[in-house]
Coordinates of C-alpha atoms in Angstrom, one line a residue:
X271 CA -20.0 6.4 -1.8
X272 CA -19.5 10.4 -0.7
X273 CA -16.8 10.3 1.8
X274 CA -17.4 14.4 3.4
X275 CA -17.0 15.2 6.9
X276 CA -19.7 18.3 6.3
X277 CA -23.2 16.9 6.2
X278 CA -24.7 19.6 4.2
X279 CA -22.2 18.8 1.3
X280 CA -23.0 15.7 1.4
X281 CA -26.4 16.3 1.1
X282 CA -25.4 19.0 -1.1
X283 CA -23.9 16.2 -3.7
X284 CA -26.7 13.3 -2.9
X285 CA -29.6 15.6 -4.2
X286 CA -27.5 16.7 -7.3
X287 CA -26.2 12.8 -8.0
X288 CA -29.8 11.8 -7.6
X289 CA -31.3 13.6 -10.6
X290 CA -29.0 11.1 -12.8
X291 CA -30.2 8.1 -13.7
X292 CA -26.8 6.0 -14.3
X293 CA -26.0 7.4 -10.8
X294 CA -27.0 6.0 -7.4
X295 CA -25.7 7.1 -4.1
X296 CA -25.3 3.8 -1.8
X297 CA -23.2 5.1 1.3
X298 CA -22.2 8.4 3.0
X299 CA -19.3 8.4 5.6
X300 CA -18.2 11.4 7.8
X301 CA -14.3 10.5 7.8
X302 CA -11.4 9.0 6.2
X303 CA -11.9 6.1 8.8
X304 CA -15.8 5.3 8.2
X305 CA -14.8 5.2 5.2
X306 CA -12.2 2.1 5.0
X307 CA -14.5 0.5 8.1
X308 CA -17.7 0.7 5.3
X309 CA -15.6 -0.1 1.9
X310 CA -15.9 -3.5 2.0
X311 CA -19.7 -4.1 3.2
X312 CA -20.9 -1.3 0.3
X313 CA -18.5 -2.0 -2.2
X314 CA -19.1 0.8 -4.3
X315 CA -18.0 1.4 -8.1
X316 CA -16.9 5.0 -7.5
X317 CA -15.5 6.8 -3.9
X318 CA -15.7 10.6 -4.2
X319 CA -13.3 11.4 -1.4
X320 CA -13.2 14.5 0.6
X321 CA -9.2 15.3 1.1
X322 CA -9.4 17.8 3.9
X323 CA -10.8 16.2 6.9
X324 CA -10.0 16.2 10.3
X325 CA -8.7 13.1 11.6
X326 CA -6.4 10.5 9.0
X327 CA -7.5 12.9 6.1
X328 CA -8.7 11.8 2.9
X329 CA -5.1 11.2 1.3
X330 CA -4.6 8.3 3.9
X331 CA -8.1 6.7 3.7
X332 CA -7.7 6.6 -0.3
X333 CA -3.8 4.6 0.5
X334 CA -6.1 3.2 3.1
X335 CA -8.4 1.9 0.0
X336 CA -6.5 1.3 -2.4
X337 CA -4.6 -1.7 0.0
X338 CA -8.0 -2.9 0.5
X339 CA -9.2 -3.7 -2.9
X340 CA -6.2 -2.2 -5.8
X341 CA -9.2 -1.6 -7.9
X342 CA -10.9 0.9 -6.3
X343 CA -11.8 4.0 -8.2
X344 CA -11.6 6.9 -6.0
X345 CA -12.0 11.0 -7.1
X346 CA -10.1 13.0 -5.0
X347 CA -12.4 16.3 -4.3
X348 CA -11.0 19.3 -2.2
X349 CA -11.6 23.3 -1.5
X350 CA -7.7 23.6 -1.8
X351 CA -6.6 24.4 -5.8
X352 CA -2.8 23.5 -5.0
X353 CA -1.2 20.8 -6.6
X354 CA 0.2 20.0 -4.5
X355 CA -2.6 18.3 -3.2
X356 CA -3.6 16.7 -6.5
X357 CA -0.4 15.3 -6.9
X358 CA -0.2 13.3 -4.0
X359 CA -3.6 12.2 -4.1
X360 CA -3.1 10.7 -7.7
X361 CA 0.2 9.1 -6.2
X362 CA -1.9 7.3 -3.3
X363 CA -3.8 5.5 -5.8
X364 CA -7.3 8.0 -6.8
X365 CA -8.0 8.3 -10.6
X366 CA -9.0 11.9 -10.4
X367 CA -9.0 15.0 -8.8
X368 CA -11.3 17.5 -9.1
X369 CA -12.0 21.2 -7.5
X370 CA -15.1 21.8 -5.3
X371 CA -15.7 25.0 -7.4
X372 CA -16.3 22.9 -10.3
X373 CA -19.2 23.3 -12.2
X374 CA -21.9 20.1 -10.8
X375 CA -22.0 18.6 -14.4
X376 CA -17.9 18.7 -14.0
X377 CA -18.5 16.4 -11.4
X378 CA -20.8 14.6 -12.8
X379 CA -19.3 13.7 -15.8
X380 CA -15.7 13.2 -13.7
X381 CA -17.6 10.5 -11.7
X382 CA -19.1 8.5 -15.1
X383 CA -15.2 8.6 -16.1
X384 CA -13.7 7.2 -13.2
X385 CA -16.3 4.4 -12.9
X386 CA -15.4 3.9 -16.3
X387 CA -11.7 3.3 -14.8
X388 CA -10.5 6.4 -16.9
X389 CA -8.3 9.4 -15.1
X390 CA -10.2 12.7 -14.7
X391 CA -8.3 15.9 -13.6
X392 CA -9.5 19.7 -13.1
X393 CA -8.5 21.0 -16.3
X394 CA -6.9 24.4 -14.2
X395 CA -5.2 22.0 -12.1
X396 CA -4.1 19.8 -15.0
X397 CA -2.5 22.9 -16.4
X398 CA -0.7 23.9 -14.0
X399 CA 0.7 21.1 -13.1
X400 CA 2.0 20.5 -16.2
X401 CA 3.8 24.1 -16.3
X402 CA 5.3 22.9 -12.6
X403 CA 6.9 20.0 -14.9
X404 CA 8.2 22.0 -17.9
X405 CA 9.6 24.9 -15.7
X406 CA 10.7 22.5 -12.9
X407 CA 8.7 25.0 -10.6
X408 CA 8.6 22.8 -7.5
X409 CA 6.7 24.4 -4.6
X410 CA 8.8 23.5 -1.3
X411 CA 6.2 21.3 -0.4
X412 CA 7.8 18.8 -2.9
X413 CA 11.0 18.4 -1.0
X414 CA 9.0 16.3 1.4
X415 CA 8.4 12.4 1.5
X416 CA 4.3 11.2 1.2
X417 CA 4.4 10.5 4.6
X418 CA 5.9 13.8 5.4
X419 CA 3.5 15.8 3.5
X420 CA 0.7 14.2 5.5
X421 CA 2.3 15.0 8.9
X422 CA 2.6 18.0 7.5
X423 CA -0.5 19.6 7.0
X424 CA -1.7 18.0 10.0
X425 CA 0.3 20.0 12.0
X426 CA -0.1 23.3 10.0
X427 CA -4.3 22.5 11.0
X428 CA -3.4 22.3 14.6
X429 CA -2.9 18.9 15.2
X430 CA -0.5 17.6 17.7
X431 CA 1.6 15.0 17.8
X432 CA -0.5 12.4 19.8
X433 CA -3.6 13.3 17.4
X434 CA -1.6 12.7 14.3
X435 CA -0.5 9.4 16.0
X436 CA -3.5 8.5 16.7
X437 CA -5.2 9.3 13.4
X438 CA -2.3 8.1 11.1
X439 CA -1.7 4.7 13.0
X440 CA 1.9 5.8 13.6
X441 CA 4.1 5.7 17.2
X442 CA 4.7 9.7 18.7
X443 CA 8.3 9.0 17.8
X444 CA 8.1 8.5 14.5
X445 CA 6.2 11.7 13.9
X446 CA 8.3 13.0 15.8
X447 CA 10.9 12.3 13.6
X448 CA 8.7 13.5 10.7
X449 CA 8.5 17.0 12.4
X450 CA 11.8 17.3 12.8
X451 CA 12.5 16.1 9.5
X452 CA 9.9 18.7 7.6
X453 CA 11.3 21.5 10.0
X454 CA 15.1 20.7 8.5
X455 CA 13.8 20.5 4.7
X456 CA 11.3 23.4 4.9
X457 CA 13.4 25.7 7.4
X458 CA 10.9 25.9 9.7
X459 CA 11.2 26.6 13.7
X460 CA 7.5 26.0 14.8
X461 CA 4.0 24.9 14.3
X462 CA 3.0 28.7 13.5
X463 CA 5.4 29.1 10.7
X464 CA 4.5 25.7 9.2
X465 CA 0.5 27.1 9.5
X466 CA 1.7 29.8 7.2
X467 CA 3.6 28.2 4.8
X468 CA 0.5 26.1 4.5
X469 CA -1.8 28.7 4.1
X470 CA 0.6 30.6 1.8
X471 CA 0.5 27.9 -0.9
X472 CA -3.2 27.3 -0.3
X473 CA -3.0 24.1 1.7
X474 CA -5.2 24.9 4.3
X475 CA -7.8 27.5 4.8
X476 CA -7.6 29.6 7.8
X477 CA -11.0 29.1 8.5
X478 CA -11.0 25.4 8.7
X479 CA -8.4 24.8 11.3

């Protein structure tokens, strides 16, 4: 199942995916929630699992997932070459992440590995995260909880606090306590300087907000 909330990605990855004979495409979905709403009817072997969409986002829907059926292979895919990211995708539960620059046999040979129930990282991404562990180089993005992290690049996209509610199942006040929480750990006064923090360590792109 390709899980992109841009069609011509998706159609991008169906037409590639296609030419493989061990692979078949059985569902698309558009968000992080048509994705959990079609999981169980489709039942598919492998998600791939867009991590920057609008709405709960793709970290959520693979938590989301992963509650659903604790066997579900999911591969993390995103733009964003953070590790952040990568990190706290893995920790949600997918077996891989991989960068959209990748080469398209990259992705398809992460795909045959994680419906082989094997971990499959982007090698550049693998490396430096594992420099981040030897040097203890800890972006500040690490100094916030899961949940946080989530909240947090919500609002660094533009989101307010009734939309992240909405999209993350969560009452205003207890994002409200996340803000004010990510504001005290990062140092931050407002939704601008959280946009460019973001932007700064390559969570978001500019363009897509």
């Amino acid at each position: 199942m390709l899980v992109d909330d841009h069609a011509v990605v998706r159609t991008g990855f169906r037409m590639l995916l296609q030419a493989c004979d061990d692979i078949e495409v059985t569902a698309e979905a558009d968000s992080g929630e048509a994705a959990c709403q079609m999981y169980e009817s489709v039942a598919p072997d492998v998600v791939v699992m867009d991590i920057a969409m609008a709405g709960m986002g793709g970290i959520e829907a693979i938590k989301r997932l992963m509650a659903k059926d604790a066997r579900a292979r999911i591969l993390a895919l995103s733009a964003h070459e953070d590790t952040s990211h990568p990190r706290r995708a893995l920790q949600a539960g997918a077996l891989g992440y991989l960068s959209k620059r990748s080469a398209p046999e990259v992705l398809i040979d992460a795909i045959r590995a994680i419906a082989r129930g094997q971990r499959y990282l982007d090698a550049q991404i693998a490396q430096r995260m594992a420099v981040q562990a030897i040097h203890g180089d800890d972006g500040p993005m690490e100094k916030l909880s899961p949940r946080e992290f989530e909240v947090f690049v919500q609002l660094a996209r533009g989101q307010s606090v009734a939309q992240i509610s909405e999209a993350l199942t969560l009452s205003s006040s207890t994002v409200g306590t996340h803000l004010y929480n990510i504001k005290q750990k990062l140092g931050l006064v407002n939704q601008a300087e959280m946009t460019l923090l973001a932007v700064r360590h390559g969570l978001i792109d500019v363009a897509a907000r």
